[in-house]
Every structure is written in structure tokens, then in C-alpha cells.
PDB file of C-alpha atoms and ligand atoms in Angstrom:
ATOM      1  CA  MET Y   1     -17.439  -1.086 -16.100  1.00  0.00           C
ATOM      2  CA  SER Y   2     -14.892  -0.964 -13.895  1.00  0.00           C
ATOM      3  CA  LEU Y   3     -12.382   1.326 -13.559  1.00  0.00           C
ATOM      4  CA  ALA Y   4      -9.568   1.832 -16.119  1.00  0.00           C
ATOM      5  CA  ARG Y   5      -6.015   2.131 -14.806  1.00  0.00           C
ATOM      6  CA  THR Y   6      -4.906   5.152 -14.835  1.00  0.00           C
ATOM      7  CA  LEU Y   7      -0.780   5.918 -14.691  1.00  0.00           C
ATOM      8  CA  GLU Y   8       0.615   8.284 -11.800  1.00  0.00           C
ATOM      9  CA  PRO Y   9       4.552   9.849 -12.829  1.00  0.00           C
ATOM     10  CA  GLU Y  10       7.038   6.747 -11.881  1.00  0.00           C
ATOM     11  CA  VAL Y  11       9.674   8.125  -9.146  1.00  0.00           C
ATOM     12  CA  MET Y  12       8.899  10.282  -6.429  1.00  0.00           C
ATOM     13  CA  ASP Y  13      11.380  12.613  -6.524  1.00  0.00           C
ATOM     14  CA  THR Y  14       9.953  15.514  -5.507  1.00  0.00           C
ATOM     15  CA  VAL Y  15      11.225  16.352  -1.940  1.00  0.00           C
ATOM     16  CA  GLU Y  16       7.733  17.593  -0.899  1.00  0.00           C
ATOM     17  CA  GLU Y  17       5.977  13.732  -2.111  1.00  0.00           C
ATOM     18  CA  ALA Y  18       9.262  12.412  -0.555  1.00  0.00           C
ATOM     19  CA  VAL Y  19       8.681  14.211   2.756  1.00  0.00           C
ATOM     20  CA  ASP Y  20       4.760  13.640   2.879  1.00  0.00           C
ATOM     21  CA  TYR Y  21       5.246   9.905   2.303  1.00  0.00           C
ATOM     22  CA  ASP Y  22       7.698   9.732   4.681  1.00  0.00           C
ATOM     23  CA  SER Y  23       5.296  11.970   7.113  1.00  0.00           C
ATOM     24  CA  MET Y  24       1.905   9.322   7.048  1.00  0.00           C
ATOM     25  CA  ASN Y  25       1.583   6.495   8.905  1.00  0.00           C
ATOM     26  CA  HIS Y  26       2.713   3.297   7.503  1.00  0.00           C
ATOM     27  CA  THR Y  27       3.197   2.173  11.307  1.00  0.00           C
ATOM     28  CA  THR Y  28       0.074  -0.848  10.680  1.00  0.00           C
ATOM     29  CA  VAL Y  29       0.730  -1.374   7.021  1.00  0.00           C
ATOM     30  CA  ASN Y  30       4.623  -2.160   7.386  1.00  0.00           C
ATOM     31  CA  ARG Y  31       4.398  -4.012  10.275  1.00  0.00           C
ATOM     32  CA  ALA Y  32       1.323  -6.752   8.855  1.00  0.00           C
ATOM     33  CA  PHE Y  33       3.840  -6.197   5.828  1.00  0.00           C
ATOM     34  CA  VAL Y  34       7.183  -7.746   7.357  1.00  0.00           C
ATOM     35  CA  GLN Y  35       4.504  -9.811  10.021  1.00  0.00           C
ATOM     36  CA  ASP Y  36       2.917 -11.614   6.820  1.00  0.00           C
ATOM     37  CA  LEU Y  37       6.748 -11.859   4.867  1.00  0.00           C
ATOM     38  CA  LEU Y  38       8.322 -13.839   8.438  1.00  0.00           C
ATOM     39  CA  ARG Y  39       5.118 -15.883   8.410  1.00  0.00           C
ATOM     40  CA  TYR Y  40       5.509 -17.409   4.731  1.00  0.00           C
ATOM     41  CA  VAL Y  41       9.467 -17.279   5.359  1.00  0.00           C
ATOM     42  CA  ALA Y  42       8.760 -19.431   8.085  1.00  0.00           C
ATOM     43  CA  GLU Y  43       6.755 -21.555   6.398  1.00  0.00           C
ATOM     44  CA  THR Y  44       9.550 -22.359   3.566  1.00  0.00           C
ATOM     45  CA  GLY Y  45      11.762 -23.342   6.750  1.00  0.00           C
ATOM     46  CA  SER Y  46      14.195 -20.410   5.723  1.00  0.00           C
ATOM     47  CA  VAL Y  47      13.666 -18.372   9.296  1.00  0.00           C
ATOM     48  CA  ARG Y  48      12.932 -19.999  12.612  1.00  0.00           C
ATOM     49  CA  VAL Y  49      10.811 -18.341  13.619  1.00  0.00           C
ATOM     50  CA  VAL Y  50       8.099 -18.160  17.024  1.00  0.00           C
ATOM     51  CA  LEU Y  51       4.892 -17.741  16.944  1.00  0.00           C
ATOM     52  CA  GLY Y  52       3.191 -15.666  19.480  1.00  0.00           C
ATOM     53  CA  ASP Y  53       0.421 -18.568  20.929  1.00  0.00           C
ATOM     54  CA  THR Y  54       3.292 -21.418  21.205  1.00  0.00           C
ATOM     55  CA  GLU Y  55       4.510 -22.946  24.906  1.00  0.00           C
ATOM     56  CA  ASP Y  56       8.229 -21.187  24.259  1.00  0.00           C
ATOM     57  CA  VAL Y  57       7.240 -17.517  24.328  1.00  0.00           C
ATOM     58  CA  SER Y  58       6.962 -15.543  27.130  1.00  0.00           C
ATOM     59  CA  PRO Y  59       3.648 -14.030  28.504  1.00  0.00           C
ATOM     60  CA  ALA Y  60       4.617 -10.757  27.273  1.00  0.00           C
ATOM     61  CA  ARG Y  61       5.321 -11.596  24.100  1.00  0.00           C
ATOM     62  CA  GLN Y  62       2.295 -13.388  23.398  1.00  0.00           C
ATOM     63  CA  GLY Y  63      -0.799 -12.745  20.808  1.00  0.00           C
ATOM     64  CA  THR Y  64      -2.151 -12.784  17.853  1.00  0.00           C
ATOM     65  CA  GLU Y  65       0.924 -11.339  16.290  1.00  0.00           C
ATOM     66  CA  THR Y  66       4.492 -13.162  14.756  1.00  0.00           C
ATOM     67  CA  SER Y  67       7.084 -12.540  17.673  1.00  0.00           C
ATOM     68  CA  LEU Y  68      10.341 -14.224  17.591  1.00  0.00           C
ATOM     69  CA  ASP Y  69      12.676 -16.737  19.034  1.00  0.00           C
ATOM     70  CA  ALA Y  70      15.794 -14.649  20.093  1.00  0.00           C
ATOM     71  CA  GLU Y  71      18.049 -16.237  17.841  1.00  0.00           C
ATOM     72  CA  ALA Y  72      15.656 -16.143  14.852  1.00  0.00           C
ATOM     73  CA  SER Y  73      17.539 -14.952  11.690  1.00  0.00           C
ATOM     74  CA  LEU Y  74      17.240 -14.003   7.758  1.00  0.00           C
ATOM     75  CA  GLY Y  75      20.320 -14.979   5.857  1.00  0.00           C
ATOM     76  CA  GLY Y  76      21.406 -13.986   3.017  1.00  0.00           C
ATOM     77  CA  THR Y  77      20.696 -10.957   0.512  1.00  0.00           C
ATOM     78  CA  VAL Y  78      17.618  -9.642   1.268  1.00  0.00           C
ATOM     79  CA  ILE Y  79      16.946  -6.991  -1.507  1.00  0.00           C
ATOM     80  CA  ASP Y  80      13.686  -4.251  -0.656  1.00  0.00           C
ATOM     81  CA  VAL Y  81      13.024  -2.925  -3.888  1.00  0.00           C
ATOM     82  CA  GLY Y  82      11.402   0.481  -4.209  1.00  0.00           C
ATOM     83  CA  ALA Y  83      12.522   0.972  -0.703  1.00  0.00           C
ATOM     84  CA  GLY Y  84      11.453   4.832  -0.338  1.00  0.00           C
ATOM     85  CA  THR Y  85      12.542   5.981   2.726  1.00  0.00           C
ATOM     86  CA  ALA Y  86      13.330   2.510   3.490  1.00  0.00           C
ATOM     87  CA  LEU Y  87      10.444   2.022   6.586  1.00  0.00           C
ATOM     88  CA  ILE Y  88       9.659  -1.494   5.490  1.00  0.00           C
ATOM     89  CA  PRO Y  89      13.659  -2.673   6.040  1.00  0.00           C
ATOM     90  CA  LEU Y  90      14.279  -0.460   8.810  1.00  0.00           C
ATOM     91  CA  GLU Y  91      11.089  -2.600  10.821  1.00  0.00           C
ATOM     92  CA  LEU Y  92      12.432  -5.959   9.806  1.00  0.00           C
ATOM     93  CA  VAL Y  93      15.495  -4.780  11.681  1.00  0.00           C
ATOM     94  CA  ARG Y  94      13.712  -4.318  14.501  1.00  0.00           C
ATOM     95  CA  MET Y  95      11.455  -7.813  14.432  1.00  0.00           C
ATOM     96  CA  VAL Y  96      14.468 -10.043  13.485  1.00  0.00           C
ATOM     97  CA  PRO Y  97      18.271 -10.107  15.410  1.00  0.00           C
ATOM     98  CA  TYR Y  98      20.265 -11.524  12.522  1.00  0.00           C
ATOM     99  CA  VAL Y  99      19.260 -10.061   8.964  1.00  0.00           C
ATOM    100  CA  GLY Y 100      21.091  -9.303   6.345  1.00  0.00           C
ATOM    101  CA  PRO Y 101      22.345  -7.443   4.585  1.00  0.00           C
ATOM    102  CA  ILE Y 102      19.239  -5.466   3.350  1.00  0.00           C
ATOM    103  CA  ILE Y 103      19.606  -3.177  -0.107  1.00  0.00           C
ATOM    104  CA  ALA Y 104      17.144  -0.843  -0.515  1.00  0.00           C
ATOM    105  CA  VAL Y 105      16.733  -0.030  -3.792  1.00  0.00           C
ATOM    106  CA  ASP Y 106      14.744   3.455  -5.055  1.00  0.00           C
ATOM    107  CA  LEU Y 107      15.324   5.201  -8.198  1.00  0.00           C
ATOM    108  CA  SER Y 108      14.472   8.640  -6.428  1.00  0.00           C
ATOM    109  CA  VAL Y 109      17.343  10.712  -4.999  1.00  0.00           C
ATOM    110  CA  GLU Y 110      15.011  12.361  -2.535  1.00  0.00           C
ATOM    111  CA  MET Y 111      13.480   9.633  -0.667  1.00  0.00           C
ATOM    112  CA  LEU Y 112      17.243   7.601  -0.175  1.00  0.00           C
ATOM    113  CA  ARG Y 113      17.698  10.720   0.896  1.00  0.00           C
ATOM    114  CA  LEU Y 114      15.287  10.311   4.017  1.00  0.00           C
ATOM    115  CA  ALA Y 115      15.784   6.365   4.014  1.00  0.00           C
ATOM    116  CA  VAL Y 116      19.012   7.090   4.855  1.00  0.00           C
ATOM    117  CA  ARG Y 117      18.932   9.737   7.248  1.00  0.00           C
ATOM    118  CA  HIS Y 118      16.467   6.904   9.157  1.00  0.00           C
ATOM    119  CA  ILE Y 119      19.011   4.225   8.428  1.00  0.00           C
ATOM    120  CA  ARG Y 120      22.286   6.810  10.056  1.00  0.00           C
ATOM    121  CA  ASN Y 121      19.600   7.449  13.429  1.00  0.00           C
ATOM    122  CA  GLU Y 122      19.228   4.573  13.674  1.00  0.00           C
ATOM    123  CA  LYS Y 123      22.706   3.355  14.391  1.00  0.00           C
ATOM    124  CA  LEU Y 124      22.112   0.473  11.262  1.00  0.00           C
ATOM    125  CA  ARG Y 125      24.647   1.481   8.390  1.00  0.00           C
ATOM    126  CA  SER Y 126      25.921  -1.857   8.598  1.00  0.00           C
ATOM    127  CA  ARG Y 127      23.036  -3.582   8.010  1.00  0.00           C
ATOM    128  CA  ILE Y 128      20.773  -1.869   5.969  1.00  0.00           C
ATOM    129  CA  LEU Y 129      21.982   0.206   2.298  1.00  0.00           C
ATOM    130  CA  ALA Y 130      20.312   3.032   0.379  1.00  0.00           C
ATOM    131  CA  LEU Y 131      20.943   2.033  -3.804  1.00  0.00           C
ATOM    132  CA  LEU Y 132      19.824   4.610  -6.085  1.00  0.00           C
ATOM    133  CA  THR Y 133      18.909   1.809  -9.033  1.00  0.00           C
ATOM    134  CA  ASP Y 134      16.115   1.295 -11.257  1.00  0.00           C
ATOM    135  CA  ALA Y 135      13.646  -1.445 -10.522  1.00  0.00           C
ATOM    136  CA  LYS Y 136      14.042  -2.425 -14.318  1.00  0.00           C
ATOM    137  CA  TYR Y 137      17.601  -2.559 -14.459  1.00  0.00           C
ATOM    138  CA  LEU Y 138      19.305  -4.271 -11.053  1.00  0.00           C
ATOM    139  CA  PRO Y 139      22.164  -3.869 -10.505  1.00  0.00           C
ATOM    140  CA  PHE Y 140      22.684  -8.310  -9.326  1.00  0.00           C
ATOM    141  CA  VAL Y 141      24.230 -11.062 -10.966  1.00  0.00           C
ATOM    142  CA  ASP Y 142      21.071 -13.331 -11.693  1.00  0.00           C
ATOM    143  CA  GLY Y 143      20.463 -15.937  -9.131  1.00  0.00           C
ATOM    144  CA  SER Y 144      22.267 -13.893  -6.410  1.00  0.00           C
ATOM    145  CA  CYS Y 145      19.217 -12.633  -3.867  1.00  0.00           C
ATOM    146  CA  ASP Y 146      17.653 -14.727  -1.342  1.00  0.00           C
ATOM    147  CA  VAL Y 147      14.847 -12.491  -0.386  1.00  0.00           C
ATOM    148  CA  VAL Y 148      13.364  -9.995  -2.663  1.00  0.00           C
ATOM    149  CA  MET Y 149      10.951  -8.004  -0.792  1.00  0.00           C
ATOM    150  CA  SER Y 150       8.319  -5.013  -2.289  1.00  0.00           C
ATOM    151  CA  ASN Y 151       6.167  -3.140  -1.184  1.00  0.00           C
ATOM    152  CA  SER Y 152       3.744   0.222  -3.366  1.00  0.00           C
ATOM    153  CA  ILE Y 153       5.575   0.743  -6.157  1.00  0.00           C
ATOM    154  CA  VAL Y 154       4.268  -2.190  -8.779  1.00  0.00           C
ATOM    155  CA  HIS Y 155       1.922   0.697  -9.578  1.00  0.00           C
ATOM    156  CA  HIS Y 156       4.088   2.891 -10.227  1.00  0.00           C
ATOM    157  CA  ILE Y 157       5.844   1.405 -13.102  1.00  0.00           C
ATOM    158  CA  PRO Y 158       4.588   2.011 -16.627  1.00  0.00           C
ATOM    159  CA  ARG Y 159       4.922  -1.758 -18.009  1.00  0.00           C
ATOM    160  CA  PRO Y 160       4.934  -4.284 -14.349  1.00  0.00           C
ATOM    161  CA  VAL Y 161       6.010  -7.009 -16.534  1.00  0.00           C
ATOM    162  CA  ASP Y 162       9.743  -5.409 -16.716  1.00  0.00           C
ATOM    163  CA  VAL Y 163       9.966  -5.319 -13.245  1.00  0.00           C
ATOM    164  CA  PHE Y 164       8.759  -8.876 -12.980  1.00  0.00           C
ATOM    165  CA  CYS Y 165      11.072  -9.629 -15.731  1.00  0.00           C
ATOM    166  CA  GLU Y 166      13.695  -8.223 -13.074  1.00  0.00           C
ATOM    167  CA  LEU Y 167      12.426 -10.720  -9.812  1.00  0.00           C
ATOM    168  CA  ARG Y 168      12.314 -13.198 -11.155  1.00  0.00           C
ATOM    169  CA  ARG Y 169      16.087 -13.564 -12.671  1.00  0.00           C
ATOM    170  CA  ILE Y 170      17.485 -12.444  -9.535  1.00  0.00           C
ATOM    171  CA  ILE Y 171      16.194 -14.664  -7.334  1.00  0.00           C
ATOM    172  CA  LYS Y 172      18.706 -17.468  -6.151  1.00  0.00           C
ATOM    173  CA  PRO Y 173      16.780 -21.152  -6.891  1.00  0.00           C
ATOM    174  CA  GLY Y 174      14.889 -21.620  -3.897  1.00  0.00           C
ATOM    175  CA  GLY Y 175      14.843 -18.076  -3.073  1.00  0.00           C
ATOM    176  CA  ILE Y 176      11.552 -15.979  -1.789  1.00  0.00           C
ATOM    177  CA  LEU Y 177       9.674 -13.631  -3.220  1.00  0.00           C
ATOM    178  CA  PHE Y 178       7.182 -11.429  -1.502  1.00  0.00           C
ATOM    179  CA  LEU Y 179       5.338  -8.132  -3.017  1.00  0.00           C
ATOM    180  CA  ARG Y 180       2.704  -6.378  -2.546  1.00  0.00           C
ATOM    181  CA  ASP Y 181       1.074  -3.265  -3.609  1.00  0.00           C
ATOM    182  CA  LEU Y 182      -2.112  -1.731  -3.380  1.00  0.00           C
ATOM    183  CA  MET Y 183      -5.022  -3.153  -5.209  1.00  0.00           C
ATOM    184  CA  ARG Y 184      -7.323  -0.966  -8.253  1.00  0.00           C
ATOM    185  CA  PRO Y 185     -10.776  -0.111  -6.464  1.00  0.00           C
ATOM    186  CA  VAL Y 186     -14.237  -1.209  -9.163  1.00  0.00           C
ATOM    187  CA  SER Y 187     -14.956   2.294  -8.904  1.00  0.00           C
ATOM    188  CA  GLU Y 188     -14.976   5.468  -8.346  1.00  0.00           C
ATOM    189  CA  ASN Y 189     -16.633   5.424  -5.011  1.00  0.00           C
ATOM    190  CA  VAL Y 190     -14.273   2.533  -3.852  1.00  0.00           C
ATOM    191  CA  VAL Y 191     -12.188   4.981  -4.110  1.00  0.00           C
ATOM    192  CA  GLU Y 192     -13.554   7.660  -2.511  1.00  0.00           C
ATOM    193  CA  GLN Y 193     -14.101   5.361   0.254  1.00  0.00           C
ATOM    194  CA  LEU Y 194     -11.124   3.940   0.832  1.00  0.00           C
ATOM    195  CA  VAL Y 195      -9.202   7.702   0.412  1.00  0.00           C
ATOM    196  CA  GLY Y 196     -11.746   8.572   3.368  1.00  0.00           C
ATOM    197  CA  GLN Y 197     -11.331   6.074   5.578  1.00  0.00           C
ATOM    198  CA  TYR Y 198      -7.378   5.475   5.539  1.00  0.00           C
ATOM    199  CA  ALA Y 199      -6.023   9.388   3.580  1.00  0.00           C
ATOM    200  CA  GLY Y 200      -9.052  10.932   6.030  1.00  0.00           C
ATOM    201  CA  GLY Y 201      -7.161  12.807   8.639  1.00  0.00           C
ATOM    202  CA  ASP Y 202      -3.867  13.036   6.228  1.00  0.00           C
ATOM    203  CA  ASN Y 203      -3.202  16.676   4.237  1.00  0.00           C
ATOM    204  CA  VAL Y 204      -4.580  17.538   0.508  1.00  0.00           C
ATOM    205  CA  HIS Y 205      -1.878  16.475  -1.323  1.00  0.00           C
ATOM    206  CA  GLN Y 206      -1.465  12.888   0.704  1.00  0.00           C
ATOM    207  CA  GLN Y 207      -4.456  11.672  -0.011  1.00  0.00           C
ATOM    208  CA  GLN Y 208      -4.511  12.667  -3.667  1.00  0.00           C
ATOM    209  CA  LEU Y 209      -1.230  10.646  -3.313  1.00  0.00           C
ATOM    210  CA  PHE Y 210      -2.528   7.855  -2.027  1.00  0.00           C
ATOM    211  CA  ARG Y 211      -6.332   8.465  -5.004  1.00  0.00           C
ATOM    212  CA  GLN Y 212      -3.313   8.488  -7.211  1.00  0.00           C
ATOM    213  CA  SER Y 213      -1.650   5.017  -6.432  1.00  0.00           C
ATOM    214  CA  LEU Y 214      -5.886   3.076  -6.171  1.00  0.00           C
ATOM    215  CA  HIS Y 215      -6.163   4.264 -10.003  1.00  0.00           C
ATOM    216  CA  ALA Y 216      -2.492   3.296 -10.644  1.00  0.00           C
ATOM    217  CA  ALA Y 217      -2.535  -0.018  -8.946  1.00  0.00           C
ATOM    218  CA  LEU Y 218      -3.445  -3.914 -11.106  1.00  0.00           C
ATOM    219  CA  SER Y 219      -5.982  -5.697 -10.590  1.00  0.00           C
ATOM    220  CA  VAL Y 220      -5.048  -9.305  -8.983  1.00  0.00           C
ATOM    221  CA  ASP Y 221      -6.395 -10.811 -12.246  1.00  0.00           C
ATOM    222  CA  GLU Y 222      -3.867  -8.434 -13.854  1.00  0.00           C
ATOM    223  CA  VAL Y 223      -1.058  -9.395 -11.793  1.00  0.00           C
ATOM    224  CA  ARG Y 224      -1.654 -13.373 -12.201  1.00  0.00           C
ATOM    225  CA  ASP Y 225      -1.245 -12.985 -16.161  1.00  0.00           C
ATOM    226  CA  LEU Y 226       2.362 -11.056 -15.046  1.00  0.00           C
ATOM    227  CA  LEU Y 227       3.106 -13.962 -13.264  1.00  0.00           C
ATOM    228  CA  ASP Y 228       2.457 -16.080 -16.152  1.00  0.00           C
ATOM    229  CA  ALA Y 229       3.692 -14.050 -18.838  1.00  0.00           C
ATOM    230  CA  THR Y 230       7.085 -13.801 -16.759  1.00  0.00           C
ATOM    231  CA  GLY Y 231       7.470 -17.628 -15.843  1.00  0.00           C
ATOM    232  CA  PHE Y 232       6.831 -17.470 -12.028  1.00  0.00           C
ATOM    233  CA  GLU Y 233       5.257 -21.240 -12.138  1.00  0.00           C
ATOM    234  CA  THR Y 234       5.405 -21.313  -8.309  1.00  0.00           C
ATOM    235  CA  ALA Y 235       3.807 -17.560  -7.115  1.00  0.00           C
ATOM    236  CA  ARG Y 236       0.290 -17.688  -6.102  1.00  0.00           C
ATOM    237  CA  VAL Y 237      -1.602 -13.924  -5.696  1.00  0.00           C
ATOM    238  CA  CYS Y 238      -4.289 -13.486  -3.617  1.00  0.00           C
ATOM    239  CA  ALA Y 239      -6.074  -9.489  -2.473  1.00  0.00           C
ATOM    240  CA  THR Y 240      -4.744 -10.090   0.975  1.00  0.00           C
ATOM    241  CA  SER Y 241      -7.187  -6.730   2.606  1.00  0.00           C
ATOM    242  CA  ASP Y 242      -9.581  -4.490   1.130  1.00  0.00           C
ATOM    243  CA  ARG Y 243      -7.021  -2.515  -1.108  1.00  0.00           C
ATOM    244  CA  HIS Y 244      -3.750  -4.668  -1.687  1.00  0.00           C
ATOM    245  CA  TRP Y 245      -3.195  -7.859  -3.602  1.00  0.00           C
ATOM    246  CA  THR Y 246       0.159  -9.838  -2.120  1.00  0.00           C
ATOM    247  CA  VAL Y 247       2.230 -11.870  -4.234  1.00  0.00           C
ATOM    248  CA  THR Y 248       4.891 -15.246  -2.819  1.00  0.00           C
ATOM    249  CA  ALA Y 249       6.408 -17.692  -4.268  1.00  0.00           C
ATOM    250  CA  ARG Y 250       9.705 -19.445  -3.118  1.00  0.00           C
ATOM    251  CA  MET Y 251      11.796 -20.283  -6.312  1.00  0.00           C
ATOM    252  CA  PRO Y 252      12.316 -23.862  -7.657  1.00  0.00           C
ATOM    253  CA  GLY Y 253      15.786 -25.312  -7.776  1.00  0.00           C
ATOM    254  CA  LEU Y 254      15.814 -26.463  -4.231  1.00  0.00           C
TER     255      LEU Y 254
HETATM  256  C1  SAM V   1       4.300   4.383  -2.330  1.00  0.00           C
HETATM  257  S1  SAM V   1       6.319   4.109  -2.189  1.00  0.00           S
HETATM  258  C2  SAM V   1       6.210   2.573  -1.698  1.00  0.00           C
HETATM  259  C3  SAM V   1       8.037   3.146  -0.828  1.00  0.00           C
HETATM  260  C4  SAM V   1       8.069   1.745   0.129  1.00  0.00           C
HETATM  261  N1  SAM V   1       8.395   0.452  -0.271  1.00  0.00           N
HETATM  262  C5  SAM V   1       7.526   1.797   1.483  1.00  0.00           C
HETATM  263  O1  SAM V   1       6.563   1.276   0.917  1.00  0.00           O
HETATM  264  O2  SAM V   1       6.893   2.294   2.114  1.00  0.00           O
HETATM  265  C6  SAM V   1       7.297   3.778  -3.804  1.00  0.00           C
HETATM  266  C7  SAM V   1       8.538   3.840  -4.415  1.00  0.00           C
HETATM  267  O3  SAM V   1       8.949   3.217  -5.424  1.00  0.00           O
HETATM  268  C8  SAM V   1      10.017   4.099  -5.816  1.00  0.00           C
HETATM  269  N2  SAM V   1       9.768   4.004  -6.911  1.00  0.00           N
HETATM  270  C9  SAM V   1       9.254   3.885  -9.322  1.00  0.00           C
HETATM  271  N3  SAM V   1       9.193   3.701  -9.786  1.00  0.00           N
HETATM  272  C10 SAM V   1      10.858   2.363  -9.176  1.00  0.00           C
HETATM  273  C11 SAM V   1      11.815   2.167 -10.166  1.00  0.00           C
HETATM  274  N4  SAM V   1      12.215   2.015 -11.890  1.00  0.00           N
HETATM  275  N5  SAM V   1      13.279   2.186  -9.792  1.00  0.00           N
HETATM  276  C12 SAM V   1      12.941   2.084  -8.064  1.00  0.00           C
HETATM  277  N6  SAM V   1      12.013   2.540  -7.587  1.00  0.00           N
HETATM  278  C13 SAM V   1      11.177   2.297  -7.585  1.00  0.00           C
HETATM  279  C14 SAM V   1       9.422   4.964  -5.086  1.00  0.00           C
HETATM  280  O4  SAM V   1      10.682   6.222  -5.726  1.00  0.00           O
HETATM  281  C15 SAM V   1       9.046   5.181  -4.125  1.00  0.00           C
HETATM  282  O5  SAM V   1       9.779   5.402  -3.479  1.00  0.00           O
END
């Protein structure tokens, strides 16, 4: 029998949670998120991206990773929903010379406190804005956002359909959705194996955060049902690693 979903607290609003989350090593996962986002946006024609194996790129930048030409840009408003300490917006700004503004939305004061500190330290206050708000009631008008991205928030939401409806509402016709989260493992054994493999070097509280998140995550089939229920006709969901699913969509209308 498959593992049932067990909810975890929605908002990560203690100092300990925020500090422990922020100090875990998210670099590989975040870099992959930004590269996959850019690859998807490039495929849909919204940003000029030069892939690492083309002739246009200097030898130093060649390789399997996505690299960007010097003029690369990602126009319009970019929203990061459940941005936490803004590590993904920071990674995006480092990779794309012209992007934004990026609005980093979260409902946790403590996560945003650290986000603002990072943004200030990197002198990016004019490019990344931190906004304390609920992903279930986003303060953006219908069809106003060009790119909506989100990593690892859906498993926090008791009724994810509420967030999916909001994302659907705020994206512009022709706009992009790029949504990634953990995928609930099929058994307790697989949970423990993933915790050992990806959080083995972390402290006990950090391991517990990861374990709870895996238990609270959705399966690919559950996400597919949500996309159907919320009218994301053009969206696709698939497993993109041993512990993640990813939704991509370009909204119809352009
Ligand atoms: C696991 S963290 C991911 C943070 C960030 N996206 C990243 O990848 O590093 C999940 C974040 O979602 C936030 N969150 C949970 N429920 C939320 C809601 N209803 N509205 C906005 N943010 C929420 C939490 O406070 C937390 O910062």
C-alpha cells in the first residue's frame, strides 16, 4: 500500500526553522531549478538563451549546463511563490543579467527576514522585492504576471487546490508557470533512504524537516488531478528526479 499524505505545519515561522532551512545546502537543487526554468522559458521563446555546447559560447562556459549570452534577459514581472529566504531569486539574478523585477512572496516573517538580509548583502534591493503575503490570496490582479515560479511550497499547503487556483488567476495569457516540489515516496523505507542520501550530513532537526516534507508531498497523479481541476489545460507534470515533480505551462492566449 502506498504512503498516505501527512501534513506538516504550513508556514515555517520559527527562527530555528528559518535558520536551519537557510543553512542547509540547497545550491545544487536551486541551480538546477533555475537552469531548468531558463531552458523551459527559452523553449517557449521568452528569453534568449545560449546552451553551453553551441559555438557562440567561450570555452570556459561550455559544458552541459545552460549558460546565457551576455544580453540574456527575462522580461516582465517574475513572482516566486513561497520564496523562503529568496535563494532561488538570488540564483536567477546571478545567472540572468537582465531580469525582473522579481517579487519573492512568503508568509513567514522569519524566512523573509533572512531573505531581506541576503538581498541587502548582495546589493540587489532594486531587483528583488520581498513580500509578506499568503500564496492562497495573492495581491496581484488577474493575468498580470509574466513568469510564476515556485519551489517546494505545495507540500506545505493543506488544500493545494487553493494555491493552484491563485497561480492560474495571476498568470498572463502567454505567461509561464514553473512549479517544482518534492514527490511523496511510495514507502517509509524510501523516505528513510532519501533522508540518508540527501540529508545524511545535516543535523537532526534538518533531517526531520526533510522527512516531514517528504511525507507531506504530493504524488504526480495527485498533481495531475489538481491541474485538471483548476483548468491548467496546457500544463504538464512529470517526475524530474528521484524526489521531485515539475509542472510546466505556457498559458494559452498569445
Ligand atoms: C520548503 S520552503 C521553500 C523555500 C524556497 N522556495 C526554496 O526553494 O528555498 C517553503 C516555503 O513556503 C512558505 N509557505 C508555506 N505556506 C505558505 C503560504 N500559504 N503562502 C506563502 N508562503 C508559504 C514557507 O513559509 C516556506 O518559506
